[in-house]
PDB file of C-alpha atoms in Angstrom:
ATOM      1  CA  MET A   1     110.416 105.211 118.722  1.00 90.00           C
ATOM      2  CA  ASN A   2     107.506 104.308 120.768  1.00 93.00           C
ATOM      3  CA  ARG A   3     105.257 101.288 120.658  1.00 93.00           C
ATOM      4  CA  GLN A   4     102.328 103.214 119.126  1.00 95.00           C
ATOM      5  CA  LYS A   5     104.428 104.436 116.265  1.00 96.00           C
ATOM      6  CA  ARG A   6     105.921 100.910 115.642  1.00 97.00           C
ATOM      7  CA  THR A   7     102.228  99.434 115.675  1.00 97.00           C
ATOM      8  CA  GLU A   8     101.047 102.102 113.034  1.00 97.00           C
ATOM      9  CA  ILE A   9     104.120 101.212 110.848  1.00 98.00           C
ATOM     10  CA  PHE A  10     103.394  97.402 110.689  1.00 98.00           C
ATOM     11  CA  GLN A  11      99.699  98.217 110.264  1.00 98.00           C
ATOM     12  CA  ARG A  12     100.428 100.167 107.258  1.00 97.00           C
ATOM     13  CA  LEU A  13     102.975  97.643 105.967  1.00 97.00           C
ATOM     14  CA  ARG A  14     100.215  94.876 106.519  1.00 97.00           C
ATOM     15  CA  ALA A  15      97.644  96.937 104.682  1.00 97.00           C
ATOM     16  CA  GLU A  16      99.751  97.281 101.706  1.00 96.00           C
ATOM     17  CA  ASN A  17     100.804  93.686 101.618  1.00 95.00           C
ATOM     18  CA  PRO A  18      98.626  91.365 103.720  1.00 96.00           C
ATOM     19  CA  SER A  19     100.188  88.110 102.990  1.00 92.00           C
ATOM     20  CA  PRO A  20     103.923  88.630 102.366  1.00 91.00           C
ATOM     21  CA  THR A  21     106.206  85.799 101.639  1.00 88.00           C
ATOM     22  CA  THR A  22     109.756  84.898 100.369  1.00 90.00           C
ATOM     23  CA  GLU A  23     110.573  85.835  96.807  1.00 93.00           C
ATOM     24  CA  LEU A  24     112.500  82.449  96.586  1.00 95.00           C
ATOM     25  CA  ASP A  25     110.670  79.758  94.571  1.00 96.00           C
ATOM     26  CA  TYR A  26     109.960  76.582  96.407  1.00 97.00           C
ATOM     27  CA  SER A  27     107.290  73.729  96.708  1.00 96.00           C
ATOM     28  CA  SER A  28     108.608  71.971  99.700  1.00 97.00           C
ATOM     29  CA  THR A  29     110.432  72.809 102.901  1.00 97.00           C
ATOM     30  CA  PHE A  30     113.562  70.895 101.414  1.00 98.00           C
ATOM     31  CA  GLU A  31     113.467  73.114  98.279  1.00 98.00           C
ATOM     32  CA  LEU A  32     113.308  76.286 100.496  1.00 97.00           C
ATOM     33  CA  LEU A  33     116.312  75.120 102.562  1.00 97.00           C
ATOM     34  CA  ILE A  34     118.521  74.538  99.489  1.00 97.00           C
ATOM     35  CA  ALA A  35     117.162  77.861  98.017  1.00 97.00           C
ATOM     36  CA  VAL A  36     118.197  79.875 101.077  1.00 96.00           C
ATOM     37  CA  ILE A  37     121.581  78.214 101.361  1.00 96.00           C
ATOM     38  CA  LEU A  38     122.206  79.193  97.665  1.00 96.00           C
ATOM     39  CA  SER A  39     120.892  82.788  98.265  1.00 94.00           C
ATOM     40  CA  ALA A  40     123.836  83.991 100.469  1.00 88.00           C
ATOM     41  CA  GLN A  41     125.532  86.919  98.658  1.00 87.00           C
ATOM     42  CA  ALA A  42     123.147  86.282  95.559  1.00 91.00           C
ATOM     43  CA  THR A  43     119.871  87.616  94.302  1.00 92.00           C
ATOM     44  CA  ASP A  44     116.675  85.536  94.683  1.00 93.00           C
ATOM     45  CA  VAL A  45     116.195  86.035  90.918  1.00 95.00           C
ATOM     46  CA  GLY A  46     119.324  84.539  90.272  1.00 96.00           C
ATOM     47  CA  VAL A  47     118.744  81.684  92.488  1.00 96.00           C
ATOM     48  CA  ASN A  48     115.231  81.074  91.341  1.00 97.00           C
ATOM     49  CA  LYS A  49     116.687  80.870  87.624  1.00 96.00           C
ATOM     50  CA  ALA A  50     119.093  77.993  88.679  1.00 96.00           C
ATOM     51  CA  THR A  51     116.671  75.963  91.120  1.00 97.00           C
ATOM     52  CA  ARG A  52     114.098  76.064  88.352  1.00 96.00           C
ATOM     53  CA  LYS A  53     116.148  73.627  86.233  1.00 96.00           C
ATOM     54  CA  LEU A  54     117.684  71.859  89.081  1.00 97.00           C
ATOM     55  CA  TYR A  55     114.416  70.937  90.957  1.00 97.00           C
ATOM     56  CA  GLN A  56     112.987  69.563  87.726  1.00 97.00           C
ATOM     57  CA  VAL A  57     115.665  66.682  87.959  1.00 97.00           C
ATOM     58  CA  ALA A  58     116.433  66.675  91.726  1.00 97.00           C
ATOM     59  CA  ASN A  59     114.375  68.103  94.437  1.00 96.00           C
ATOM     60  CA  THR A  60     115.063  65.588  97.144  1.00 97.00           C
ATOM     61  CA  PRO A  61     118.103  64.981  99.297  1.00 97.00           C
ATOM     62  CA  GLU A  62     118.646  61.572  97.729  1.00 98.00           C
ATOM     63  CA  ALA A  63     118.407  63.069  94.157  1.00 97.00           C
ATOM     64  CA  ILE A  64     120.623  65.737  94.706  1.00 97.00           C
ATOM     65  CA  LEU A  65     123.185  63.425  96.352  1.00 97.00           C
ATOM     66  CA  ALA A  66     123.147  61.353  93.322  1.00 96.00           C
ATOM     67  CA  LEU A  67     124.090  64.319  91.147  1.00 96.00           C
ATOM     68  CA  GLY A  68     127.242  64.626  93.085  1.00 96.00           C
ATOM     69  CA  VAL A  69     129.317  67.892  93.712  1.00 96.00           C
ATOM     70  CA  ASP A  70     130.264  68.304  90.085  1.00 96.00           C
ATOM     71  CA  GLY A  71     126.804  67.404  88.755  1.00 97.00           C
ATOM     72  CA  LEU A  72     125.110  70.027  91.017  1.00 97.00           C
ATOM     73  CA  LYS A  73     127.703  72.578  89.950  1.00 97.00           C
ATOM     74  CA  GLU A  74     126.392  72.519  86.535  1.00 96.00           C
ATOM     75  CA  TYR A  75     123.027  73.668  87.661  1.00 96.00           C
ATOM     76  CA  ILE A  76     124.286  76.413  90.147  1.00 96.00           C
ATOM     77  CA  LYS A  77     127.436  77.758  88.364  1.00 95.00           C
ATOM     78  CA  THR A  78     125.681  81.059  87.503  1.00 94.00           C
ATOM     79  CA  ILE A  79     125.295  81.773  91.316  1.00 96.00           C
ATOM     80  CA  GLY A  80     128.114  83.506  93.383  1.00 90.00           C
ATOM     81  CA  LEU A  81     130.421  81.220  95.450  1.00 92.00           C
ATOM     82  CA  PHE A  82     128.757  78.196  93.606  1.00 94.00           C
ATOM     83  CA  ASN A  83     131.842  75.982  94.384  1.00 95.00           C
ATOM     84  CA  THR A  84     131.542  76.236  98.202  1.00 96.00           C
ATOM     85  CA  LYS A  85     127.679  76.151  98.064  1.00 96.00           C
ATOM     86  CA  ALA A  86     127.719  72.798  96.179  1.00 97.00           C
ATOM     87  CA  GLU A  87     129.833  71.158  98.641  1.00 97.00           C
ATOM     88  CA  ASN A  88     127.753  72.458 101.449  1.00 97.00           C
ATOM     89  CA  VAL A  89     124.567  71.367  99.590  1.00 97.00           C
ATOM     90  CA  ILE A  90     125.778  67.868  99.089  1.00 98.00           C
ATOM     91  CA  LYS A  91     126.926  67.571 102.772  1.00 97.00           C
ATOM     92  CA  THR A  92     123.734  69.027 103.984  1.00 98.00           C
ATOM     93  CA  CYS A  93     121.757  66.354 101.785  1.00 98.00           C
ATOM     94  CA  ARG A  94     123.850  63.663 103.131  1.00 97.00           C
ATOM     95  CA  ALA A  95     123.296  64.809 106.729  1.00 97.00           C
ATOM     96  CA  LEU A  96     119.430  64.814 106.108  1.00 98.00           C
ATOM     97  CA  VAL A  97     119.391  61.447 104.754  1.00 97.00           C
ATOM     98  CA  GLU A  98     121.769  59.884 107.424  1.00 97.00           C
ATOM     99  CA  LYS A  99     120.514  61.834 110.344  1.00 96.00           C
ATOM    100  CA  HIS A 100     116.887  63.075 109.889  1.00 97.00           C
ATOM    101  CA  ASN A 101     115.334  60.379 107.602  1.00 96.00           C
ATOM    102  CA  SER A 102     115.588  63.063 104.613  1.00 97.00           C
ATOM    103  CA  ILE A 103     113.119  65.408 106.405  1.00 97.00           C
ATOM    104  CA  VAL A 104     114.151  68.939 107.035  1.00 97.00           C
ATOM    105  CA  PRO A 105     114.480  69.520 111.027  1.00 97.00           C
ATOM    106  CA  SER A 106     112.320  72.178 112.671  1.00 96.00           C
ATOM    107  CA  THR A 107     114.712  73.263 115.458  1.00 96.00           C
ATOM    108  CA  ARG A 108     117.396  76.028 115.301  1.00 95.00           C
ATOM    109  CA  GLU A 109     120.090  73.783 116.738  1.00 96.00           C
ATOM    110  CA  GLU A 110     119.466  71.018 114.262  1.00 97.00           C
ATOM    111  CA  LEU A 111     119.192  73.489 111.387  1.00 97.00           C
ATOM    112  CA  GLU A 112     122.393  75.254 112.174  1.00 96.00           C
ATOM    113  CA  ALA A 113     124.234  72.077 112.467  1.00 96.00           C
ATOM    114  CA  LEU A 114     123.795  71.624 108.823  1.00 96.00           C
ATOM    115  CA  PRO A 115     126.715  72.491 106.422  1.00 94.00           C
ATOM    116  CA  GLY A 116     126.138  75.791 105.043  1.00 92.00           C
ATOM    117  CA  VAL A 117     123.308  76.880 107.284  1.00 95.00           C
ATOM    118  CA  GLY A 118     123.892  79.802 109.630  1.00 93.00           C
ATOM    119  CA  ARG A 119     121.714  81.750 111.863  1.00 94.00           C
ATOM    120  CA  LYS A 120     120.054  83.841 109.089  1.00 92.00           C
ATOM    121  CA  THR A 121     119.475  80.750 106.874  1.00 95.00           C
ATOM    122  CA  ALA A 122     117.976  78.784 110.013  1.00 96.00           C
ATOM    123  CA  ASN A 123     115.789  81.762 110.705  1.00 95.00           C
ATOM    124  CA  VAL A 124     114.297  81.984 107.269  1.00 95.00           C
ATOM    125  CA  VAL A 125     113.373  78.323 107.300  1.00 96.00           C
ATOM    126  CA  LEU A 126     111.948  78.510 110.647  1.00 97.00           C
ATOM    127  CA  ASN A 127     109.902  81.394 109.907  1.00 94.00           C
ATOM    128  CA  THR A 128     108.647  80.575 106.298  1.00 94.00           C
ATOM    129  CA  ALA A 129     108.351  76.886 106.641  1.00 95.00           C
ATOM    130  CA  PHE A 130     107.509  76.291 110.184  1.00 96.00           C
ATOM    131  CA  GLY A 131     105.614  79.572 110.980  1.00 93.00           C
ATOM    132  CA  GLN A 132     107.958  80.324 113.923  1.00 93.00           C
ATOM    133  CA  PRO A 133     108.430  84.193 114.600  1.00 90.00           C
ATOM    134  CA  ALA A 134     112.059  84.175 113.753  1.00 92.00           C
ATOM    135  CA  MET A 135     113.981  87.272 112.292  1.00 94.00           C
ATOM    136  CA  ALA A 136     116.356  86.517 109.587  1.00 92.00           C
ATOM    137  CA  VAL A 137     118.234  90.010 109.479  1.00 94.00           C
ATOM    138  CA  ASP A 138     119.871  90.402 106.081  1.00 91.00           C
ATOM    139  CA  THR A 139     121.400  93.866 104.819  1.00 93.00           C
ATOM    140  CA  HIS A 140     117.996  95.226 103.898  1.00 94.00           C
ATOM    141  CA  ILE A 141     116.398  94.385 107.292  1.00 96.00           C
ATOM    142  CA  PHE A 142     119.568  95.746 109.104  1.00 97.00           C
ATOM    143  CA  ARG A 143     119.401  98.983 107.031  1.00 97.00           C
ATOM    144  CA  VAL A 144     115.725  99.629 107.439  1.00 97.00           C
ATOM    145  CA  SER A 145     115.663  98.847 111.112  1.00 97.00           C
ATOM    146  CA  ASN A 146     118.418 101.354 111.890  1.00 97.00           C
ATOM    147  CA  ARG A 147     117.313 104.105 109.379  1.00 96.00           C
ATOM    148  CA  THR A 148     113.884 104.085 110.442  1.00 97.00           C
ATOM    149  CA  GLY A 149     114.360 103.773 114.097  1.00 97.00           C
ATOM    150  CA  ILE A 150     112.238 100.697 114.470  1.00 97.00           C
ATOM    151  CA  ALA A 151     114.953  98.665 116.043  1.00 97.00           C
ATOM    152  CA  PRO A 152     118.429 100.229 115.699  1.00 97.00           C
ATOM    153  CA  GLY A 153     121.485  98.130 116.504  1.00 97.00           C
ATOM    154  CA  LYS A 154     125.272  97.900 115.728  1.00 97.00           C
ATOM    155  CA  THR A 155     125.305  94.204 114.765  1.00 97.00           C
ATOM    156  CA  VAL A 156     122.895  91.804 112.992  1.00 95.00           C
ATOM    157  CA  LEU A 157     122.290  89.813 116.230  1.00 95.00           C
ATOM    158  CA  GLU A 158     121.482  92.949 118.158  1.00 97.00           C
ATOM    159  CA  VAL A 159     118.918  94.146 115.517  1.00 97.00           C
ATOM    160  CA  GLU A 160     117.495  90.650 115.404  1.00 96.00           C
ATOM    161  CA  LYS A 161     116.982  90.506 119.181  1.00 96.00           C
ATOM    162  CA  ARG A 162     115.570  94.104 119.370  1.00 97.00           C
ATOM    163  CA  LEU A 163     113.033  93.285 116.580  1.00 97.00           C
ATOM    164  CA  LEU A 164     111.970  90.259 118.414  1.00 96.00           C
ATOM    165  CA  ARG A 165     111.491  92.301 121.582  1.00 96.00           C
ATOM    166  CA  LEU A 166     110.197  95.508 120.083  1.00 97.00           C
ATOM    167  CA  VAL A 167     107.742  94.271 117.203  1.00 96.00           C
ATOM    168  CA  PRO A 168     104.212  94.148 118.499  1.00 95.00           C
ATOM    169  CA  ALA A 169     103.368  90.249 118.688  1.00 93.00           C
ATOM    170  CA  GLU A 170     100.640  90.377 116.035  1.00 95.00           C
ATOM    171  CA  PHE A 171     103.095  91.367 113.301  1.00 96.00           C
ATOM    172  CA  LEU A 172     105.913  89.181 114.477  1.00 94.00           C
ATOM    173  CA  LEU A 173     105.502  86.310 111.991  1.00 93.00           C
ATOM    174  CA  ASP A 174     105.354  88.517 108.808  1.00 94.00           C
ATOM    175  CA  ALA A 175     107.536  91.352 110.017  1.00 96.00           C
ATOM    176  CA  HIS A 176     110.683  89.792 108.500  1.00 92.00           C
ATOM    177  CA  HIS A 177     109.054  89.683 105.118  1.00 94.00           C
ATOM    178  CA  TRP A 178     107.566  93.205 105.277  1.00 96.00           C
ATOM    179  CA  LEU A 179     110.945  94.870 106.240  1.00 97.00           C
ATOM    180  CA  ILE A 180     112.873  92.829 103.702  1.00 94.00           C
ATOM    181  CA  LEU A 181     110.585  93.799 100.827  1.00 95.00           C
ATOM    182  CA  HIS A 182     110.542  97.317 101.991  1.00 97.00           C
ATOM    183  CA  GLY A 183     114.157  97.345 101.970  1.00 96.00           C
ATOM    184  CA  ARG A 184     114.495  95.725  98.643  1.00 93.00           C
ATOM    185  CA  TYR A 185     112.018  98.047  96.897  1.00 94.00           C
ATOM    186  CA  VAL A 186     111.372 101.242  98.641  1.00 96.00           C
ATOM    187  CA  CYS A 187     113.914 102.042 101.427  1.00 96.00           C
ATOM    188  CA  THR A 188     116.910 101.262  99.182  1.00 95.00           C
ATOM    189  CA  ALA A 189     120.484 101.475 100.093  1.00 93.00           C
ATOM    190  CA  ARG A 190     121.936 104.394  98.030  1.00 90.00           C
ATOM    191  CA  LYS A 191     118.757 106.543  97.668  1.00 90.00           C
ATOM    192  CA  PRO A 192     115.629 105.620  99.621  1.00 94.00           C
ATOM    193  CA  ARG A 193     112.445 106.180  97.504  1.00 94.00           C
ATOM    194  CA  CYS A 194     110.833 108.288 100.384  1.00 95.00           C
ATOM    195  CA  GLY A 195     108.127 109.620  97.946  1.00 92.00           C
ATOM    196  CA  ALA A 196     106.941 106.106  97.473  1.00 93.00           C
ATOM    197  CA  CYS A 197     107.019 105.193 101.189  1.00 96.00           C
ATOM    198  CA  VAL A 198     103.801 104.354 103.219  1.00 96.00           C
ATOM    199  CA  ILE A 199     105.670 105.016 106.509  1.00 96.00           C
ATOM    200  CA  TYR A 200     107.209 108.205 105.452  1.00 95.00           C
ATOM    201  CA  ASP A 201     105.676 110.333 108.220  1.00 95.00           C
ATOM    202  CA  LEU A 202     106.467 107.641 110.842  1.00 96.00           C
ATOM    203  CA  CYS A 203     110.127 107.202 109.889  1.00 96.00           C
ATOM    204  CA  GLU A 204     112.809 108.737 112.228  1.00 94.00           C
ATOM    205  CA  TYR A 205     115.456 108.952 109.250  1.00 93.00           C
ATOM    206  CA  LYS A 206     116.809 112.535 109.201  1.00 91.00           C
ATOM    207  CA  LYS A 207     118.134 112.511 105.589  1.00 89.00           C
ATOM    208  CA  LYS A 208     114.807 111.743 103.784  1.00 87.00           C
ATOM    209  CA  THR A 209     114.642 112.266 100.033  1.00 81.00           C
ATOM    210  CA  GLU A 210     112.084 114.509  98.768  1.00 68.00           C
ATOM    211  CA  VAL A 211     108.594 113.463  98.691  1.00 57.00           C
TER     212      VAL A 211
END
């Protein structure tokens, strides 16, 4: 796929959704960080349902620490892997209080040092909260990048690096959100909705469904 085609793809995605953002509910960088930690192998809808109640009673590192692991579990027990996530969230809150003055750090190294925060989680926070052109490649973005030909790669990291290199600069900040939403609602895993796709004629997928 050439640069001209990639540019046209992102122009169309931007025209369809000029201000894309995460579907996780949050009102602070800290709330976003916790929501992203909880979202691993879980749906945004499920996470939002849990955090809606949690954040009413505890939406700072100190407040969640005060709940303790068992108290936190009561709020997030509907989310997959909630036992491990509760442990990690408490540890992360403790690290934020003790090492960062309760403020979410803005560098990849500091974010990835927090318990339960991997590269993808750090990328979401860097992009969404701090406006950095990071690319959080999840299953949707990995699929869309490979299927369309925008940035094919065999591993998540390979796709991430190719996207950062190949997506035209003017689209880099929002590309992550456009691709994830496109994968979630249009270019779905089992049967892509090619008839509803704004980039149908630009996509290089060879097994397109009927328009």
